[in-house]
Coordinates of C-alpha atoms in Angstrom, one line a residue:
X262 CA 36.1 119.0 65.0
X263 CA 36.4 120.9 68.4
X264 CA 33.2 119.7 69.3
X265 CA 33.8 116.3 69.1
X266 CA 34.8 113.6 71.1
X267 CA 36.9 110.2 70.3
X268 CA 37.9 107.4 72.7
X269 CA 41.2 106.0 71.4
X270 CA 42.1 102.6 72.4
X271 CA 45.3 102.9 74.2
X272 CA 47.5 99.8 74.2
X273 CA 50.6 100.8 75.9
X274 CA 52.3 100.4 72.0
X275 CA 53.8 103.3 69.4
X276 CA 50.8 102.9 67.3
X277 CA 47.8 103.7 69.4
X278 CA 50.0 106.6 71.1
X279 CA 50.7 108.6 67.7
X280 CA 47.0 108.0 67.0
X281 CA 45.7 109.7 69.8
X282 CA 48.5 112.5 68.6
X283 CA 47.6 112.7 65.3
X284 CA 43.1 113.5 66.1
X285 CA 44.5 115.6 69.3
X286 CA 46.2 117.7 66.1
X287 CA 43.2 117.7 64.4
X288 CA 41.1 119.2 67.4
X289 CA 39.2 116.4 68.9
X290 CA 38.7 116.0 72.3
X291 CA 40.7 112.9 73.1
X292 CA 40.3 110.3 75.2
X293 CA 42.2 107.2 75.9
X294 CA 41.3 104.1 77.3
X295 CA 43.0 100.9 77.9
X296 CA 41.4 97.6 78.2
X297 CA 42.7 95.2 80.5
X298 CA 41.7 91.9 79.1
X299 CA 43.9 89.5 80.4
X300 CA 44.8 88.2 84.4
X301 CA 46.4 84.8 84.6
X302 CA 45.7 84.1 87.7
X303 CA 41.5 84.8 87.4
X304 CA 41.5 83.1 84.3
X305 CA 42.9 79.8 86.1
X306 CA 40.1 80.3 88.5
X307 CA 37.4 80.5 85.7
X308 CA 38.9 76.8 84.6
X309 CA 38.9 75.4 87.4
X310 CA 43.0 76.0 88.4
X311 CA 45.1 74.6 85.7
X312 CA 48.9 74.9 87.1
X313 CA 50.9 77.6 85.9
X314 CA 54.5 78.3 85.6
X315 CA 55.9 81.2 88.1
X316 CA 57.4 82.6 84.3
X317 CA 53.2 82.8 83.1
X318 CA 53.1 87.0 83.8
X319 CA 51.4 89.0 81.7
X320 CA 52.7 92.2 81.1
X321 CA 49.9 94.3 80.6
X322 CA 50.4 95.7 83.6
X323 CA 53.6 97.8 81.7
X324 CA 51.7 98.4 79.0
X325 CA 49.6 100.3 81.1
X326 CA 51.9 102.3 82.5
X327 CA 53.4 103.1 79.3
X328 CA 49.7 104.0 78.0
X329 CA 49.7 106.3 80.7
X330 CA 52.7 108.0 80.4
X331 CA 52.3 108.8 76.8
X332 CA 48.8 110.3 78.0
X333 CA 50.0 112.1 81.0
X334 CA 52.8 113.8 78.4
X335 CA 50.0 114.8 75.6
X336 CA 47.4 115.5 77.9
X337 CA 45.0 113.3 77.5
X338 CA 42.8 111.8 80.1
X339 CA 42.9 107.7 80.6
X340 CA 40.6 105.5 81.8
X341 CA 40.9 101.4 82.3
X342 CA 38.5 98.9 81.6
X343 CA 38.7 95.3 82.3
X344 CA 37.5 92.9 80.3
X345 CA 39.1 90.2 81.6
X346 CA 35.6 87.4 81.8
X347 CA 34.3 89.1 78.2
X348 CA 38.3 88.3 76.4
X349 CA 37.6 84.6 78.5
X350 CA 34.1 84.1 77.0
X351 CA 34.5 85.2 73.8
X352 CA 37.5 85.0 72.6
X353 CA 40.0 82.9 74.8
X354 CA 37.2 79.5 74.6
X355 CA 37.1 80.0 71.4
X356 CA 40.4 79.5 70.3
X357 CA 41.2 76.8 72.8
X358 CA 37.9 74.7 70.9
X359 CA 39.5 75.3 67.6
X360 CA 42.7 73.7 68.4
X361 CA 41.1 70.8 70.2
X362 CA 39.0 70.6 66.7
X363 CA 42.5 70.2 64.9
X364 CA 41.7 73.7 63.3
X365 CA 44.5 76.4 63.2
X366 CA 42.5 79.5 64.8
X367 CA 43.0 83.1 64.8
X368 CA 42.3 84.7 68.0
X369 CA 43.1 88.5 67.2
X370 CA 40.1 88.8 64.6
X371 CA 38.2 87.8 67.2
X372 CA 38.9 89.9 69.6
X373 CA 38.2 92.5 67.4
X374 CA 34.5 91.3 66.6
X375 CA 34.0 90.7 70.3
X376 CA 35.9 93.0 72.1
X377 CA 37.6 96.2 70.4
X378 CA 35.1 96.8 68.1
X379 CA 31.7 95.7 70.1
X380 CA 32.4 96.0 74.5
X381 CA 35.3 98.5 74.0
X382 CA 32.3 100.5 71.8
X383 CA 29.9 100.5 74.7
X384 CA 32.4 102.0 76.9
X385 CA 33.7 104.3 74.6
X386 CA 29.6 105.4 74.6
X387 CA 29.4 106.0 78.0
X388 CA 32.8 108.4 77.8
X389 CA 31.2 110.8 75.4
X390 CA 32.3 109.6 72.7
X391 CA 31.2 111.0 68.9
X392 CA 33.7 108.2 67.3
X393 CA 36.0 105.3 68.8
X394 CA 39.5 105.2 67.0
X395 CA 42.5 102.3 67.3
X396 CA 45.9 102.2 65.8
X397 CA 45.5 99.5 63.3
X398 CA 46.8 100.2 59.6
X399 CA 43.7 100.7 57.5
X400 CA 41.0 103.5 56.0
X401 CA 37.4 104.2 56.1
X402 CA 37.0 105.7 52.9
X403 CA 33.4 106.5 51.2
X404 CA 32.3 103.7 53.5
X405 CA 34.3 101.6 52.5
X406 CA 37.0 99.9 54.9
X407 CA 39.8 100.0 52.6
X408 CA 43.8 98.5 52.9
X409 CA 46.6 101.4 54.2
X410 CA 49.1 103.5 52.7
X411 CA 52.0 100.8 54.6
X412 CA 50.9 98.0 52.9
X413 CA 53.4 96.1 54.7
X414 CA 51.8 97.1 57.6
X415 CA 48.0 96.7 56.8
X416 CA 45.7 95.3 59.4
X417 CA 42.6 95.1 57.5
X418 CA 42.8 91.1 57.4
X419 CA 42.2 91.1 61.3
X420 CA 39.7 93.6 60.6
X421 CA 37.4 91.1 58.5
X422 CA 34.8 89.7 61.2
X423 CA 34.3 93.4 62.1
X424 CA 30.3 94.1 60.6
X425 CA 29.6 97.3 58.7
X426 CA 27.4 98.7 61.6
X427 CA 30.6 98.3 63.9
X428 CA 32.7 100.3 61.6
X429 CA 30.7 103.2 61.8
X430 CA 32.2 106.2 63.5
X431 CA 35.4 104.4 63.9
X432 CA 38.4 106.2 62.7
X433 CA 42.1 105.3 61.5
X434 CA 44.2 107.7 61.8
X435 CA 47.3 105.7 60.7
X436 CA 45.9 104.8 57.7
X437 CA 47.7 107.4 55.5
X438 CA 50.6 107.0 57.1
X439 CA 53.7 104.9 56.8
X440 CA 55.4 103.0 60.3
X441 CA 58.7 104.4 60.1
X442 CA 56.7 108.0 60.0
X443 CA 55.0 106.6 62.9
X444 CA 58.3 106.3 65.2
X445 CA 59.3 109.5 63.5
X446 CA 56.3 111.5 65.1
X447 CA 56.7 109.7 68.5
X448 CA 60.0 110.4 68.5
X449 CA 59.9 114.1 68.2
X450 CA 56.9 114.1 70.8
X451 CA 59.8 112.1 73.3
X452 CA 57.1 109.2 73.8
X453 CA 58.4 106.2 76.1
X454 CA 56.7 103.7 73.0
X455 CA 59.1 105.6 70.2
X456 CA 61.2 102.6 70.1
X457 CA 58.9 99.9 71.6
X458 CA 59.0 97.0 70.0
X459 CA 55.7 95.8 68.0
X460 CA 53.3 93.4 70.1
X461 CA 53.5 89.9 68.8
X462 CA 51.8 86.5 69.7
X463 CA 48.3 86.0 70.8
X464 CA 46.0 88.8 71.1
X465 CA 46.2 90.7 74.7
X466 CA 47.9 87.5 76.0
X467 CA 51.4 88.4 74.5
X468 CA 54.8 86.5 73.7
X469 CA 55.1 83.4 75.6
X470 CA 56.5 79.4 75.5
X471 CA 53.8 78.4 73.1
X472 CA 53.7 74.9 74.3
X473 CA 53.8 75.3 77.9
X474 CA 51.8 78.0 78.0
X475 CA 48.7 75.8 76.3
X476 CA 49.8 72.5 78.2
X477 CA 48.0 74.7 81.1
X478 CA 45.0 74.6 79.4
X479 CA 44.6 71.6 77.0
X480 CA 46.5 67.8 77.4
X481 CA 49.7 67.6 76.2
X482 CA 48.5 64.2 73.9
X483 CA 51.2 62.6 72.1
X484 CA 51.2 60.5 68.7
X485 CA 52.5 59.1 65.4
X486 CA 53.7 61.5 63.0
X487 CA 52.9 59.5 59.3
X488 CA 54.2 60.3 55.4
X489 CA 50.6 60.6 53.9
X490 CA 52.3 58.9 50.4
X491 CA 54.2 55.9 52.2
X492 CA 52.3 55.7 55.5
X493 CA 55.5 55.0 57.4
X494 CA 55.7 56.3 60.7
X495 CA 58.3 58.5 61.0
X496 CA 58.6 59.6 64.4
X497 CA 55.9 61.4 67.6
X498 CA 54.3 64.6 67.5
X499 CA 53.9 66.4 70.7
X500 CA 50.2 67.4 70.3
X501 CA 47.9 67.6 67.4
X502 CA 47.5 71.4 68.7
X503 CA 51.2 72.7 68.3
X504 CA 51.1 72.1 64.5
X505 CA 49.6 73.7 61.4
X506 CA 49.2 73.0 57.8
X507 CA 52.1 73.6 56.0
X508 CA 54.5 74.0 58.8
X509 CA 58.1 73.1 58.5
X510 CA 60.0 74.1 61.6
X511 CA 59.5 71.9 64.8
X512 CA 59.7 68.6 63.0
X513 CA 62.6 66.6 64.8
X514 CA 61.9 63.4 62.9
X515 CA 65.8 61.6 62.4
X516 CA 67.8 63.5 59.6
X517 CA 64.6 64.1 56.7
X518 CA 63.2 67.1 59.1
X519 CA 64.6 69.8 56.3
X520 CA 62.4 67.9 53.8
X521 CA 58.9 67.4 55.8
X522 CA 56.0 69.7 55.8
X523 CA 52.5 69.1 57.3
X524 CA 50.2 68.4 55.5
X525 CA 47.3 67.5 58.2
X526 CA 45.6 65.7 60.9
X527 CA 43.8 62.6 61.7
X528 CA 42.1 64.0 65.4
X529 CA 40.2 60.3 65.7
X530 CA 43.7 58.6 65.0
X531 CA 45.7 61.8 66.8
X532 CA 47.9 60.9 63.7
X533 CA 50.2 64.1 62.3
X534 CA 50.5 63.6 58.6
X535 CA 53.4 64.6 56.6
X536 CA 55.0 65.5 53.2
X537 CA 58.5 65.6 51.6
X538 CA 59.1 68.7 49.2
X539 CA 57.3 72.1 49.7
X540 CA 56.1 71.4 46.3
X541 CA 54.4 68.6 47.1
X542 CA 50.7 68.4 45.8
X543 CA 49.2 67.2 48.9
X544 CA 49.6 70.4 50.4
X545 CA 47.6 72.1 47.3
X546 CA 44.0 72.4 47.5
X547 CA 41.5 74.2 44.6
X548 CA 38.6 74.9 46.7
X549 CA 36.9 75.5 50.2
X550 CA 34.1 76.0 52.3
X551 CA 33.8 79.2 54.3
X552 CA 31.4 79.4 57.5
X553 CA 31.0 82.2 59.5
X554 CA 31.0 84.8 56.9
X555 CA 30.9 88.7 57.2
X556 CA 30.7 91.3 55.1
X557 CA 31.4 94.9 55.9
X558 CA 29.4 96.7 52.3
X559 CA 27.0 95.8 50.5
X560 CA 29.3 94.3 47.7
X561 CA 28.3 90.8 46.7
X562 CA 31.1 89.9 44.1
X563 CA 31.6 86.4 42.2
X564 CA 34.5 87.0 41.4
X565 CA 37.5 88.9 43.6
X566 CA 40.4 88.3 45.7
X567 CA 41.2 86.4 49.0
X568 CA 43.7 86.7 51.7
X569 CA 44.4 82.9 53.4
X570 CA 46.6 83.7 55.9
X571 CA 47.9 87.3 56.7
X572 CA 51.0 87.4 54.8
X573 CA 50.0 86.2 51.7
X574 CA 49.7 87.2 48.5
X575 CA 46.7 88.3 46.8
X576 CA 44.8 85.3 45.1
X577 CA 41.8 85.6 42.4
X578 CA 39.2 83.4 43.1
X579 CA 35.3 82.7 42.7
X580 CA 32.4 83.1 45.1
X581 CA 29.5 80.3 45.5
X582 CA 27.1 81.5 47.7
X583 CA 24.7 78.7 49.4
X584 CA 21.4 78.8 51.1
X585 CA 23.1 78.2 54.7
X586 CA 25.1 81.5 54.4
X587 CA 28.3 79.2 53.8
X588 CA 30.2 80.2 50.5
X589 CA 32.2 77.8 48.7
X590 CA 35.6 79.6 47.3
X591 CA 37.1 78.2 44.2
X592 CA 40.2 78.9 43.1
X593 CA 41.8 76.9 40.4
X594 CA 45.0 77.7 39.9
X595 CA 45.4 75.7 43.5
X596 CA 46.6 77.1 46.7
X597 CA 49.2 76.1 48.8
X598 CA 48.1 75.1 52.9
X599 CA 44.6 76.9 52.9
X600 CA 44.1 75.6 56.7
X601 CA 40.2 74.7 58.6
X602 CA 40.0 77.4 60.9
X603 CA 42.0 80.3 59.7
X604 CA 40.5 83.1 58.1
X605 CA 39.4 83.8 54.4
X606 CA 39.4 87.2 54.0
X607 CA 37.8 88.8 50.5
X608 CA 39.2 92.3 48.4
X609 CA 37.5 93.9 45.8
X610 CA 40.7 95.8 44.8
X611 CA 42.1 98.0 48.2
X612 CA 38.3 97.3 49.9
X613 CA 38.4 94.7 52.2
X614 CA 34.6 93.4 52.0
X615 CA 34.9 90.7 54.7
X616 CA 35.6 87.2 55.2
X617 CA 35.0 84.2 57.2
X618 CA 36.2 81.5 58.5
X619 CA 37.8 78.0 56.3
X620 CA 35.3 75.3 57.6
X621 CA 36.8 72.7 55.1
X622 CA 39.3 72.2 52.3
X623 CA 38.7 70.6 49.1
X624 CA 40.4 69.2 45.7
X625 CA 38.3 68.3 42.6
X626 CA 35.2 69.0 44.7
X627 CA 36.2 66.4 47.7
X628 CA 36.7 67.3 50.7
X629 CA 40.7 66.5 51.7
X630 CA 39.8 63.3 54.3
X631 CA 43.4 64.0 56.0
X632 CA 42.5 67.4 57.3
X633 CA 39.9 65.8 59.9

């Protein structure tokens, strides 16, 4: 593969550097690039200058240096990007309208529909490149894009937006690979990610206060916080947006908060709902409506397996596919806190096919009215 060149996308992390080690092994001509896609300060200026806490920094800025000094030591060449108005429009405005929706969205998958996997592409183009690759966990395999050796560590969940024309010529190069053999090879190259710790929190925009972070953006709107089986009030929630289905923690309501989950919203009402028991059947639902839907291959199952939040187990279920592109998803053995706005995400054993997005959540072919 001497002839050929790759553009890595460098995030200043352990991953993305012992990628670009890895195809430099192989002989490709590597390059690395690193997108900078957030900049408080211009994004307050795009909404009209929200205040913002002297602590708000993003720290990019290290990551970039990092990126660079892993390139500078494997000699590689790296260029910066910003994308700063493209993460705004496409991914940022998106999730701040899910969560004034009530919904519980997931920003990272769509930043890799929008930006790592469509702008980043175009760049990546105008570098020379023959192929793009990232450091997510995941395959390409017989066209397929397929779930990781480190199943622990599999990304192809955030991967499920991403359309089957965008995946081609992208390569994974951790996808054989285990993490602990990924710190091993940095390690013995003396990279400055080695022992980095693993990004966390939203996409690009990092770890951060949750709540005062978005109390930049959206109002802080406080309201009653109601057992959905006694309709006693309980206590105040802080903001509709801080809270998703099924959550536990972050419930300070008198001496029952060990025993309450939630179990949704009323957005009209700005009413929290809540159960006792994590067992409780109002948090179980047998079917929903997916929107937005992707798929990656030409598979068309009826029947496979779905992914409703990252972590989760496999679940079998069964595919209705309607005129408007929407699919309804049935799964009756019942589901515990499938939330509006988080992603479905279909296998056909290790190939993930695609997804979309949970428009709304049913029981017994009725739509649950509390998850408004």
């Amino acid at each position: 593969m001497t002839n050929k060149t790759v553009v890595v996308g460098m995030s200043g992390g352990v991953d993305s550097s012992v990628a670009a080690i890895l195809l430099k092994n192989e002989g490709y001509n590597v390059i690395g690039l690193f997108m900078r896609n957030w900049d408080s300060s211009i994004n307050n200026d795009i909404l009209g200058n929200p205040s913002i806490d002297n602590d708000d920094i993003c720290p990019q800025e290290k990551d970039y240096n990092d990126a660079l000094a892993v390139c500078e030591k494997i000699g590689v060449k790296l260029h910066r990007i910003d994308f700063v108005k493209e993460y705004w429009d496409y991914v940022f405005k998106y999730f701040l309208e899910e969560l004034k929706k009530g919904r519980t969205p997931n920003p990272d998958i769509m930043c890799n529909k929008y930006i790592k996997f469509d702008l980043f592409v175009k760049e990546a183009e105008k570098l020379g490149a023959d192929f793009i690759a990232t450091g997510h966990y995941a395959k390409i395999e017989d066209g397929y894009l397929k779930r990781c050796k480190d199943i622990n560590k599999d990304q192809t969940y955030f991967l499920s937006q991403v359309s089957k024309n965008q995946l081609k010529n992208v390569l994974f190069p951790l996808g054989d690979i285990t993490k602990p053999e990924v710190r091993d090879i940095a390690s013995k190259y003396n990279l400055i990610t080695a022992d980095k710790k693993d990004s966390t929190g939203i996409c690009f925009i990092g770890e951060r206060n949750f709540k005062n972070f978005l109390k930049n953006y959206l109002p802080n709107l406080s309201g009653d916080i109601i057992n959905i089986e006694t309709n006693e009030k309980l206590g105040e929630h802080i903001g509709l947006m801080y809270y998703t289905i099924g959550q536990r923690k972050g419930l300070e309501v008198g001496g029952t908060k060990d025993k309450l989950f939630v179990v949704g919203k009323n957005l009209k009402e700005n009413v929290l709902y809540v159960c006792e028991g994590e067992n409780n059947p109002y948090l179980y639902s047998d079917s929903c409506i997916v929107e937005e839907v992707n798929f990656n291959c030409d598979l068309r199952p009826n029947e496979c397996s779905a992914k409703f939040r990252y972590r989760q187990e496999d679940n079998d279920i069964f595919l209705e596919y309607l005129d408007n592109g929407e699919i309804i998803v049935r799964y009756p053995q019942k589901i515990k806190s499938v939330t509006p706005g988080q992603a479905c995400v279909f296998y056909k054993d290790d190939i993930c096919i695609g997804g979309g997005i949970i428009k709304e959540v049913r029981y017994s072919n009725k739509k649950l009215w509390y998850l408004l």
